[in-house]
Short mmCIF file of C-alpha atoms and ligand atoms in Angstrom, two decimals:
data_model
loop_
_atom_site.label_atom_id
_atom_site.label_comp_id
_atom_site.label_asym_id
_atom_site.label_seq_id
_atom_site.Cartn_x
_atom_site.Cartn_y
_atom_site.Cartn_z
CA MET A 289 -45.25 -3.46 -189.42
CA ARG A 290 -42.44 -4.90 -187.88
CA GLY A 291 -43.18 -8.76 -188.37
CA LEU A 292 -42.97 -7.97 -192.51
CA GLY A 293 -39.51 -5.99 -191.72
CA VAL A 294 -40.69 -2.36 -192.58
CA GLU A 295 -38.25 -0.23 -191.52
CA ILE A 296 -38.83 2.16 -188.76
CA ASN A 297 -37.30 5.88 -188.86
CA GLY A 298 -38.49 9.05 -187.33
CA VAL A 299 -41.53 9.32 -188.69
CA THR A 300 -42.59 6.03 -187.89
CA MET A 301 -41.79 6.71 -183.96
CA LEU A 302 -42.96 9.65 -184.30
CA GLY A 303 -46.31 8.93 -184.87
CA LEU A 304 -45.90 6.48 -181.95
CA VAL A 305 -44.60 9.36 -179.14
CA GLN A 306 -47.44 11.56 -180.08
CA PRO A 307 -50.39 9.93 -178.41
CA CYS A 308 -48.44 8.54 -175.48
CA GLY A 309 -48.02 12.67 -174.65
CA ILE A 310 -51.76 12.24 -173.10
CA PRO A 311 -51.96 11.75 -169.71
CA GLY A 312 -51.83 8.38 -168.31
CA ASN A 313 -49.95 6.67 -171.24
CA LEU A 314 -46.30 7.56 -169.99
CA GLY A 315 -45.36 4.16 -168.92
CA LEU A 316 -46.07 3.33 -173.04
CA GLY A 317 -44.31 6.28 -173.41
CA MET A 318 -41.15 4.78 -172.22
CA CYS A 319 -41.52 1.85 -173.94
CA VAL A 320 -41.34 4.04 -177.65
CA HIS A 321 -38.57 5.42 -176.14
CA GLY A 322 -36.49 2.57 -175.00
CA PHE A 323 -37.49 1.62 -179.52
CA CYS A 324 -35.94 4.57 -180.34
CA VAL A 325 -32.84 3.96 -177.97
CA LYS A 326 -32.72 0.76 -180.08
CA PHE A 327 -33.24 1.87 -183.13
CA GLY A 328 -31.25 4.81 -182.58
CA LEU A 329 -33.74 7.30 -182.80
CA ASP A 330 -33.80 8.68 -179.78
CA MET A 331 -31.27 11.09 -180.94
CA ASP A 332 -33.27 12.73 -184.12
CA SER A 333 -34.34 16.12 -182.94
CA SER A 334 -38.13 15.49 -183.69
CA VAL A 335 -38.07 12.61 -182.26
CA GLY A 336 -35.95 14.09 -179.00
CA ASN A 337 -38.73 17.11 -179.07
CA CYS A 338 -41.87 15.10 -178.84
CA LEU A 339 -40.12 12.36 -175.99
CA LEU A 340 -39.51 15.88 -174.03
CA THR A 341 -42.99 17.40 -174.67
CA MET A 342 -44.32 14.05 -173.50
CA TYR A 343 -42.30 14.00 -170.33
CA VAL A 344 -43.17 17.61 -169.15
CA LYS A 345 -46.41 16.96 -169.78
CA SER A 346 -46.65 14.34 -167.63
CA GLY A 347 -44.93 15.91 -164.74
CA GLU A 348 -42.01 13.57 -164.68
CA ILE A 349 -39.47 17.02 -165.52
CA ASP A 350 -36.59 15.26 -164.10
CA CYS A 351 -37.05 13.12 -166.35
CA GLY A 352 -37.90 15.93 -169.42
CA ARG A 353 -34.37 17.53 -168.29
CA LYS A 354 -32.27 14.22 -168.40
CA LEU A 355 -33.18 14.20 -171.63
CA PHE A 356 -32.34 17.77 -172.38
CA ASN A 357 -29.28 17.56 -171.48
CA GLU A 358 -28.39 14.92 -173.82
CA MET A 359 -29.92 16.41 -176.96
CA PRO A 360 -27.34 16.82 -179.58
CA ARG A 361 -29.45 19.62 -181.12
CA LYS A 362 -31.04 21.51 -178.79
CA GLY A 363 -33.58 23.94 -181.49
CA LEU A 364 -35.69 26.38 -180.39
CA ILE A 365 -38.95 23.72 -180.24
CA THR A 366 -36.68 21.89 -177.81
CA TRP A 367 -35.68 25.36 -175.16
CA ASN A 368 -39.57 26.30 -175.29
CA ALA A 369 -40.71 22.43 -174.86
CA MET A 370 -38.40 22.72 -171.56
CA ILE A 371 -38.93 26.55 -170.14
CA ASN A 372 -42.45 25.59 -171.01
CA GLY A 373 -42.35 22.35 -168.89
CA TYR A 374 -40.76 23.88 -166.34
CA ALA A 375 -43.39 26.67 -166.40
CA GLN A 376 -46.49 24.73 -166.29
CA ASN A 377 -44.95 22.59 -163.26
CA GLY A 378 -44.86 26.11 -161.49
CA LEU A 379 -40.36 25.86 -161.02
CA ALA A 380 -40.07 29.56 -161.85
CA ASN A 381 -36.58 29.78 -160.88
CA ASN A 382 -35.87 26.88 -163.18
CA VAL A 383 -37.50 29.06 -165.83
CA LEU A 384 -35.67 31.69 -165.56
CA GLU A 385 -31.99 30.15 -165.19
CA LEU A 386 -32.81 27.76 -168.52
CA TYR A 387 -33.74 31.49 -170.22
CA LYS A 388 -30.48 32.55 -169.19
CA GLU A 389 -29.34 29.98 -170.38
CA MET A 390 -30.93 30.51 -173.93
CA GLU A 391 -29.95 33.27 -174.44
CA SER A 392 -25.71 32.58 -173.50
CA LYS A 393 -26.29 30.39 -176.48
CA GLY A 394 -27.70 32.63 -178.12
CA VAL A 395 -31.21 31.04 -179.41
CA CYS A 396 -33.65 33.60 -180.71
CA PRO A 397 -36.54 33.12 -178.59
CA ASP A 398 -40.05 33.37 -180.35
CA PRO A 399 -43.44 34.93 -178.82
CA LEU A 400 -43.74 31.94 -176.79
CA THR A 401 -40.72 30.83 -174.62
CA LEU A 402 -41.06 35.00 -173.81
CA VAL A 403 -44.68 34.29 -172.07
CA GLY A 404 -43.60 31.40 -170.26
CA VAL A 405 -40.95 33.61 -168.37
CA LEU A 406 -42.70 36.53 -168.34
CA SER A 407 -45.47 33.83 -166.36
CA SER A 408 -42.39 33.15 -164.07
CA CYS A 409 -41.51 36.76 -163.54
CA ALA A 410 -44.98 37.19 -161.93
CA HIS A 411 -44.87 34.41 -159.80
CA LEU A 412 -42.03 34.96 -158.11
CA GLY A 413 -41.94 38.99 -158.61
CA ALA A 414 -39.16 39.46 -160.38
CA LEU A 415 -39.38 42.92 -161.58
CA SER A 416 -36.11 43.59 -163.06
CA ALA A 417 -35.77 39.88 -165.07
CA GLY A 418 -39.43 40.98 -166.37
CA LYS A 419 -38.41 44.28 -167.30
CA GLU A 420 -35.61 42.96 -169.35
CA VAL A 421 -37.60 40.63 -170.98
CA GLU A 422 -39.89 43.33 -172.19
CA ARG A 423 -36.68 44.80 -173.78
CA LYS A 424 -36.72 41.36 -175.44
CA MET A 425 -39.14 41.79 -176.51
CA GLU A 426 -38.71 45.31 -178.09
CA ILE A 427 -35.43 44.12 -179.65
CA CYS A 428 -37.10 40.99 -181.64
CA GLY A 429 -39.68 43.15 -183.13
CA PHE A 430 -42.46 41.67 -180.98
CA SER A 431 -43.96 44.49 -178.99
CA SER A 432 -47.46 44.07 -180.02
CA ASN A 433 -48.38 40.70 -180.08
CA PRO A 434 -51.31 40.51 -177.96
CA PHE A 435 -50.79 37.74 -175.65
CA LEU A 436 -47.06 39.34 -175.10
CA LYS A 437 -49.19 42.53 -173.95
CA ASN A 438 -51.04 40.30 -171.34
CA ALA A 439 -48.45 38.25 -170.07
CA LEU A 440 -46.85 42.05 -169.50
CA ILE A 441 -49.83 43.43 -167.82
CA ASN A 442 -49.83 40.26 -165.32
CA MET A 443 -45.98 40.39 -164.84
CA TYR A 444 -46.55 44.19 -163.43
CA ALA A 445 -49.15 43.69 -161.02
CA ARG A 446 -48.05 40.85 -160.19
CA CYS A 447 -44.11 42.05 -159.58
CA GLY A 448 -46.25 45.38 -157.84
CA ASN A 449 -46.59 48.01 -160.52
CA LEU A 450 -49.81 48.44 -161.50
CA GLU A 451 -49.35 51.51 -162.93
CA LYS A 452 -47.15 50.55 -165.45
CA ALA A 453 -49.95 47.41 -166.18
CA ARG A 454 -52.24 50.02 -166.64
CA ASP A 455 -50.24 52.09 -168.98
CA ILE A 456 -49.84 48.76 -171.13
CA PHE A 457 -53.26 47.87 -170.63
CA ASP A 458 -54.84 51.85 -171.82
CA GLY A 459 -51.89 51.19 -174.91
CA MET A 460 -53.61 48.62 -175.96
CA PRO A 461 -55.53 48.84 -179.36
CA VAL A 462 -57.80 45.44 -179.67
CA LYS A 463 -58.56 44.59 -175.26
CA SER A 464 -59.23 40.93 -175.60
CA VAL A 465 -61.23 39.22 -172.90
CA VAL A 466 -57.55 37.94 -171.69
CA SER A 467 -56.40 41.75 -171.19
CA TRP A 468 -59.36 42.86 -169.52
CA THR A 469 -58.86 39.94 -166.99
CA ALA A 470 -55.48 40.28 -166.43
CA ILE A 471 -55.76 44.28 -165.46
CA ILE A 472 -58.71 43.65 -162.86
CA GLY A 473 -57.12 40.80 -161.74
CA GLY A 474 -54.28 43.19 -161.03
CA TYR A 475 -56.50 46.16 -159.21
CA GLY A 476 -58.10 42.72 -157.43
CA MET A 477 -54.50 42.35 -155.71
CA HIS A 478 -54.20 45.69 -154.81
CA GLY A 479 -56.92 45.77 -153.22
CA LEU A 480 -58.78 48.53 -155.16
CA GLY A 481 -62.60 46.59 -156.00
CA GLU A 482 -63.27 49.94 -156.93
CA VAL A 483 -61.75 50.35 -160.09
CA ALA A 484 -61.34 46.12 -160.76
CA VAL A 485 -65.31 46.60 -160.61
CA GLN A 486 -65.41 50.18 -162.92
CA LEU A 487 -63.02 48.18 -165.30
CA PHE A 488 -65.62 44.68 -165.49
CA ASP A 489 -68.27 47.47 -165.91
CA GLU A 490 -66.95 48.54 -168.79
CA MET A 491 -65.83 45.98 -170.36
CA ILE A 492 -69.40 44.76 -170.42
CA ARG A 493 -71.05 47.53 -171.54
CA GLY A 494 -68.15 47.51 -174.54
CA GLY A 495 -69.73 44.58 -175.65
CA ILE A 496 -67.29 42.04 -175.02
CA ARG A 497 -68.64 38.84 -172.94
CA PRO A 498 -66.57 37.62 -169.59
CA ASP A 499 -65.90 34.00 -169.45
CA GLY A 500 -65.52 31.91 -166.32
CA THR A 501 -61.80 33.64 -165.37
CA ALA A 502 -62.85 36.95 -165.87
CA PHE A 503 -65.34 36.62 -163.20
CA VAL A 504 -62.96 34.94 -161.03
CA SER A 505 -60.88 38.05 -160.97
CA VAL A 506 -63.57 40.56 -160.39
CA LEU A 507 -65.11 38.08 -157.72
CA SER A 508 -61.81 38.38 -156.18
CA ALA A 509 -61.10 41.97 -156.58
CA CYS A 510 -64.50 42.17 -154.72
CA SER A 511 -63.48 39.71 -151.78
CA HIS A 512 -59.78 41.63 -151.43
CA ALA A 513 -61.91 45.04 -151.73
CA GLY A 514 -64.71 44.00 -149.13
CA LEU A 515 -67.31 44.69 -151.70
CA THR A 516 -70.17 42.46 -150.07
CA ASN A 517 -73.50 43.21 -152.26
CA LYS A 518 -71.47 43.78 -155.31
CA GLY A 519 -69.85 40.08 -155.37
CA LEU A 520 -72.72 38.80 -154.73
CA ASP A 521 -74.39 39.96 -157.38
CA TYR A 522 -71.36 38.74 -160.12
CA PHE A 523 -72.29 35.32 -158.91
CA GLY A 524 -75.57 35.50 -159.51
CA VAL A 525 -75.69 37.24 -162.82
CA MET A 526 -72.90 34.63 -163.48
CA GLU A 527 -75.06 31.48 -164.13
CA ARG A 528 -78.71 33.57 -165.19
CA LYS A 529 -77.59 36.15 -168.03
CA TYR A 530 -73.75 34.55 -169.09
CA GLY A 531 -74.78 30.19 -168.45
CA LEU A 532 -71.21 29.90 -167.10
CA ARG A 533 -71.79 27.41 -164.60
CA PRO A 534 -69.70 28.96 -161.41
CA GLY A 535 -66.48 26.63 -160.75
CA ALA A 536 -64.54 25.60 -156.79
CA GLU A 537 -62.85 29.21 -158.08
CA HIS A 538 -65.69 31.04 -157.83
CA TYR A 539 -66.94 29.45 -154.85
CA SER A 540 -63.49 30.17 -153.20
CA CYS A 541 -63.87 33.83 -154.12
CA MET A 542 -68.13 33.69 -152.64
CA VAL A 543 -66.83 31.51 -149.41
CA ASP A 544 -63.84 34.67 -149.11
CA LEU A 545 -65.82 36.65 -149.66
CA LEU A 546 -68.58 36.24 -146.83
CA GLY A 547 -65.77 34.99 -144.75
CA ARG A 548 -65.03 38.87 -145.00
CA ALA A 549 -68.03 40.27 -144.36
CA GLY A 550 -68.33 37.39 -141.40
CA ARG A 551 -70.79 35.76 -142.48
CA LEU A 552 -69.39 32.61 -141.81
CA ASN A 553 -72.54 30.09 -141.91
CA GLU A 554 -73.78 31.59 -145.07
CA ALA A 555 -70.30 30.64 -146.23
CA ARG A 556 -69.61 27.18 -144.34
CA GLU A 557 -73.89 26.82 -146.51
CA LEU A 558 -72.17 27.36 -149.94
CA ILE A 559 -69.70 24.78 -149.80
CA GLU A 560 -72.31 22.37 -148.38
CA SER A 561 -74.36 23.08 -150.89
CA MET A 562 -72.78 23.37 -153.82
CA GLN A 563 -72.45 20.76 -157.26
CA VAL A 564 -69.26 21.03 -158.00
CA ARG A 565 -66.78 19.05 -155.47
CA ALA A 566 -64.61 21.14 -152.78
CA ASP A 567 -61.19 21.92 -152.78
CA GLY A 568 -59.01 22.19 -150.44
CA ALA A 569 -58.23 26.45 -151.41
CA LEU A 570 -62.21 26.45 -150.85
CA TRP A 571 -62.02 25.31 -147.11
CA GLY A 572 -58.78 27.41 -146.56
CA ALA A 573 -60.57 30.58 -147.59
CA LEU A 574 -63.31 29.71 -144.90
CA LEU A 575 -60.63 28.39 -142.25
CA GLY A 576 -59.20 32.00 -143.29
CA ALA A 577 -62.23 34.00 -142.61
CA CYS A 578 -62.08 31.62 -139.52
CA LYS A 579 -59.10 32.97 -137.90
CA ILE A 580 -60.21 36.71 -138.26
CA HIS A 581 -63.41 35.86 -136.69
CA ARG A 582 -62.06 34.51 -133.93
CA ASN A 583 -63.86 31.73 -134.60
CA VAL A 584 -62.57 28.45 -133.23
CA GLU A 585 -65.10 25.63 -133.73
CA LEU A 586 -65.61 26.21 -137.72
CA ALA A 587 -61.99 26.43 -137.67
CA GLU A 588 -61.44 22.99 -136.80
CA LEU A 589 -64.66 21.84 -138.80
CA ALA A 590 -62.91 23.79 -142.06
CA PHE A 591 -59.49 22.04 -140.63
CA GLU A 592 -60.84 18.47 -140.52
CA ARG A 593 -62.20 18.96 -144.45
CA VAL A 594 -59.23 20.53 -145.87
CA ILE A 595 -56.67 17.92 -144.29
CA GLU A 596 -58.32 15.20 -145.95
CA LEU A 597 -57.54 16.96 -149.41
CA GLU A 598 -54.63 18.56 -148.70
CA PRO A 599 -53.04 16.76 -145.61
CA THR A 600 -49.36 18.02 -146.28
CA ASN A 601 -49.83 21.51 -146.43
CA THR A 602 -48.52 22.96 -144.27
CA GLY A 603 -50.57 26.28 -144.66
CA TYR A 604 -53.52 25.19 -143.01
CA TYR A 605 -51.84 23.21 -140.20
CA VAL A 606 -50.10 27.21 -139.70
CA LEU A 607 -53.70 28.95 -140.24
CA LEU A 608 -55.23 26.60 -137.43
CA SER A 609 -52.81 27.39 -134.45
CA ASN A 610 -52.99 31.02 -135.40
CA VAL A 611 -56.32 30.52 -134.45
CA TYR A 612 -55.49 29.06 -131.68
CA THR A 613 -53.29 31.53 -130.73
CA GLU A 614 -56.03 34.42 -131.28
CA ALA A 615 -57.77 32.57 -128.84
CA GLY A 616 -55.13 31.98 -126.14
CA ASN A 617 -55.62 28.37 -127.01
CA LEU A 618 -52.28 26.59 -125.66
CA GLU A 619 -53.39 23.01 -125.99
CA GLY A 620 -54.81 23.70 -129.64
CA ILE A 621 -50.94 25.23 -130.78
CA LEU A 622 -49.82 22.20 -129.10
CA ARG A 623 -52.31 19.82 -130.53
CA VAL A 624 -51.30 21.29 -134.24
CA ARG A 625 -47.92 20.82 -133.49
CA MET A 626 -47.81 17.03 -132.00
CA LEU A 627 -50.07 16.21 -135.32
CA MET A 628 -47.56 17.96 -138.04
CA ARG A 629 -44.23 16.38 -135.62
CA GLU A 630 -46.36 12.94 -136.45
CA ARG A 631 -46.88 13.35 -140.06
CA LYS A 632 -42.81 14.18 -140.37
CA LEU A 633 -44.66 18.05 -141.70
CA LYS A 634 -42.14 20.94 -141.42
CA LYS A 635 -43.16 24.30 -141.73
CA ASP A 636 -42.89 25.84 -145.01
CA PRO A 637 -39.34 28.48 -144.10
CA GLY A 638 -40.98 32.14 -144.66
CA CYS A 639 -39.13 34.11 -147.19
CA SER A 640 -39.03 37.82 -148.22
CA TYR A 641 -36.73 39.81 -150.96
CA VAL A 642 -36.55 42.25 -152.04
CA GLU A 643 -34.27 44.06 -155.54
CA PHE A 644 -32.30 45.95 -155.48
CA LYS A 645 -30.14 47.61 -157.91
CA GLY A 646 -31.30 44.90 -160.15
CA ARG A 647 -30.29 42.14 -157.93
CA ILE A 648 -32.54 39.75 -155.34
CA HIS A 649 -31.87 39.62 -152.09
CA LEU A 650 -33.50 36.86 -149.82
CA PHE A 651 -34.46 36.34 -146.25
CA PHE A 652 -35.31 33.89 -144.02
CA ALA A 653 -36.61 34.22 -140.40
CA GLY A 654 -33.59 34.93 -138.46
CA ASP A 655 -31.17 35.17 -140.74
CA ARG A 656 -27.56 35.90 -140.06
CA ASN A 657 -26.06 35.38 -143.96
CA HIS A 658 -27.08 39.28 -145.67
CA PRO A 659 -23.43 40.99 -145.93
CA GLN A 660 -25.02 44.03 -144.37
CA ILE A 661 -26.53 41.94 -141.42
CA ASN A 662 -25.16 43.48 -138.71
CA GLU A 663 -26.11 47.08 -139.88
CA ILE A 664 -30.04 45.41 -140.38
CA TYR A 665 -30.08 43.94 -136.98
CA LYS A 666 -28.75 47.56 -135.58
CA LYS A 667 -31.60 48.76 -138.32
CA LEU A 668 -34.07 46.70 -137.13
CA ASN A 669 -33.85 47.60 -133.24
CA GLU A 670 -34.46 50.88 -133.76
CA LEU A 671 -37.30 50.65 -135.40
CA GLU A 672 -38.74 48.78 -133.67
CA ASN A 673 -37.90 50.96 -130.19
CA LEU A 674 -39.32 53.34 -132.08
CA VAL A 675 -42.48 51.45 -132.69
CA LYS A 676 -43.07 50.77 -129.04
CA ASP A 677 -42.39 54.10 -127.93
CA LEU A 678 -45.16 54.99 -130.96
CA ASP A 679 -48.74 55.43 -128.71
CA GLY A 680 -51.52 52.63 -129.24
CA CYS A 681 -49.30 50.11 -130.27
CA LYS A 682 -49.36 48.44 -126.63
CA LYS A 683 -48.42 44.74 -127.90
CA ASN A 684 -50.78 42.92 -126.38
CA ASP A 685 -51.19 39.45 -124.48
CA HIS A 686 -51.59 37.17 -127.04
CA GLU A 687 -48.99 39.24 -129.51
CA ARG A 688 -46.54 39.15 -127.09
CA ARG A 689 -47.37 35.03 -126.86
CA GLU A 690 -47.14 34.48 -130.37
CA GLU A 691 -43.51 36.01 -129.94
CA TYR A 692 -42.51 33.71 -127.55
CA LEU A 693 -43.88 30.54 -129.17
CA ASN A 694 -42.33 31.73 -132.72
CA CYS A 695 -39.14 30.63 -131.41
CA MET A 696 -37.65 30.77 -135.57
CA GLY A 697 -36.31 33.75 -134.63
CA VAL A 698 -36.43 37.26 -136.32
CA HIS A 699 -39.16 37.19 -139.69
CA SER A 700 -37.82 37.64 -143.42
CA GLU A 701 -40.13 40.58 -143.68
CA LYS A 702 -38.74 42.71 -141.32
CA LEU A 703 -34.99 41.84 -142.03
CA ALA A 704 -36.41 42.70 -145.97
CA VAL A 705 -38.08 46.00 -144.65
CA ALA A 706 -34.47 47.19 -142.30
CA PHE A 707 -32.43 46.53 -145.58
CA ALA A 708 -34.87 48.71 -147.70
CA LEU A 709 -34.29 51.73 -145.08
CA LEU A 710 -31.21 51.29 -145.27
CA ASN A 711 -30.35 51.04 -148.77
CA THR A 712 -33.42 53.05 -150.91
CA ARG A 713 -33.48 56.86 -151.57
CA LYS A 714 -36.89 58.35 -150.10
CA GLU A 715 -38.07 58.48 -153.42
CA THR A 716 -37.55 54.79 -154.00
CA GLU A 717 -41.11 52.48 -153.44
CA ILE A 718 -40.02 49.60 -151.59
CA ILE A 719 -41.51 46.16 -152.68
CA ILE A 720 -41.20 43.05 -150.72
CA ILE A 721 -42.04 39.62 -151.33
CA LYS A 722 -42.97 36.73 -148.76
CA ASN A 723 -43.98 33.42 -149.78
CA LEU A 724 -46.44 32.97 -146.97
CA ARG A 725 -49.02 34.73 -145.19
CA ILE A 726 -48.01 38.17 -143.51
CA CYS A 727 -47.99 37.41 -139.66
CA GLY A 728 -50.56 40.06 -137.73
CA ASP A 729 -47.38 41.11 -135.90
CA CYS A 730 -45.04 42.01 -139.27
CA HIS A 731 -48.59 44.09 -140.28
CA LEU A 732 -48.51 45.77 -137.13
CA PHE A 733 -44.72 46.91 -137.25
CA ILE A 734 -44.86 47.25 -140.95
CA LYS A 735 -48.08 49.51 -140.61
CA MET A 736 -46.02 51.84 -137.64
CA VAL A 737 -42.94 51.89 -139.56
CA SER A 738 -44.37 53.56 -142.52
CA LYS A 739 -46.13 56.46 -140.38
CA ILE A 740 -42.45 56.87 -138.07
CA VAL A 741 -40.23 56.86 -140.74
CA ASP A 742 -42.81 58.51 -143.99
CA ARG A 743 -42.12 55.79 -146.29
CA GLN A 744 -44.67 54.00 -148.53
CA PHE A 745 -44.03 49.65 -148.13
CA VAL A 746 -46.10 47.26 -150.52
CA VAL A 747 -45.63 43.92 -149.20
CA ARG A 748 -46.88 41.15 -151.58
CA ASP A 749 -48.10 37.69 -149.89
CA ALA A 750 -49.33 34.25 -150.40
CA THR A 751 -52.72 35.69 -150.78
CA ARG A 752 -52.63 39.32 -151.66
CA PHE A 753 -50.81 42.63 -152.18
CA HIS A 754 -50.56 45.65 -148.98
CA HIS A 755 -49.95 48.89 -149.57
CA PHE A 756 -48.67 50.63 -146.48
CA LYS A 757 -48.87 54.27 -145.94
CA ASN A 758 -48.86 56.59 -143.20
CA GLY A 759 -49.39 53.75 -140.22
CA PHE A 760 -52.95 51.61 -141.98
CA CYS A 761 -52.21 49.27 -144.92
CA SER A 762 -54.50 48.98 -147.97
CA CYS A 763 -55.82 45.55 -146.59
CA LYS A 764 -57.71 47.22 -143.37
CA GLU A 765 -56.90 43.88 -141.65
CA TYR A 766 -57.74 41.75 -143.90
CA TRP A 767 -56.15 39.31 -145.25
ZN1 LIG B 982 -44.42 38.46 -139.43
ZN1 LIG B 983 -52.89 44.46 -145.01
#
């Protein structure tokens, strides 16, 4: 076409850019981008949007952002491509920032924008930002959009407000399998497996056919609540009755489920007998179970397998180190440290946050940056002393050793607890979001504090929700 001297315009380029959006074609796509620049067509909005989508879909999010910044006319499609690009690459903070910028420029969102923003709020546990999106839905007339409703259910459940999630679910005139899955998953995360199971059965009675994702949500609910037999039943029925071949995610839930019940060898056999390729999460689930049941030998095996698949995931190194801590195996702990040093891996810094009056208060381990930090440490000291005095809460040697080895300073969730107690009134429920798994010491501490000060705490850690009330936790010591 070029040889014949036919004029090249935006439409020609669109035809070239679109197929480059298919994964694996990025190199070619970049050449086409070069052509666009040469012919002065890169600033054409349709071509620009298409190039932007190509970059974010290929995971080249920085290139995408650069192009986005350079685009002279940004329409809704442009904003959506960038916002959803961030959302799909898990960059939830960037989503919220960009959405704010979009609003300040007076660009009106559509449901696609808001789904991306809601999923990011859910990921971060950013409740007030999520509530703002709900208000925006009303203003824009999207209140009855079923996709947004499902996203709202998920957002409220993951931000700790299960009641609100349930209200929205109950108010939906037509409930799809996605709506059911969202609410079942919500109950599961919060450890209310019995309700999740009831809802799952109710869904089937109502004539809705479960899909693979619905099974993931009910299986994980069973595992969080320790409903071993129920979970095994569902797992069996999945293929037999619904023709759904279990994937790695389903196996992960089953390993969790069997692990929780202490059936570690069965869990291992299940992994080894699988037809799908084991992923990191599967061996990770077994490793987690080994930590709870203090099985060092199997933990070492699971660790070896998991780091073959995910060599840089520091969470697994920390888990193995915790297994050694529980077993009082100092040598093992040092070995893990050496391994991490050799591979130049640093433990993810633990952080927790609380929302207070619409603002997020973020704490790192051993943090000293908060304006109220002196009061917070004073309060914490007070609480630690009260906990020490409480009967039945004598620290054992392992825990003391754990504290000793943990020279990172006070864990962030304790700072968040002290902050929340200083600033909130008695009737407010305290929701704390933590990026890593909560450690045994902090778990015990929050349980005791919930009893001493007669307050409820909801903590979302990397794996689930913990509801602390009157000295007990909803996870029943399994996480
Ligand atoms: Zn801790
Ligand atoms: Zn718990």
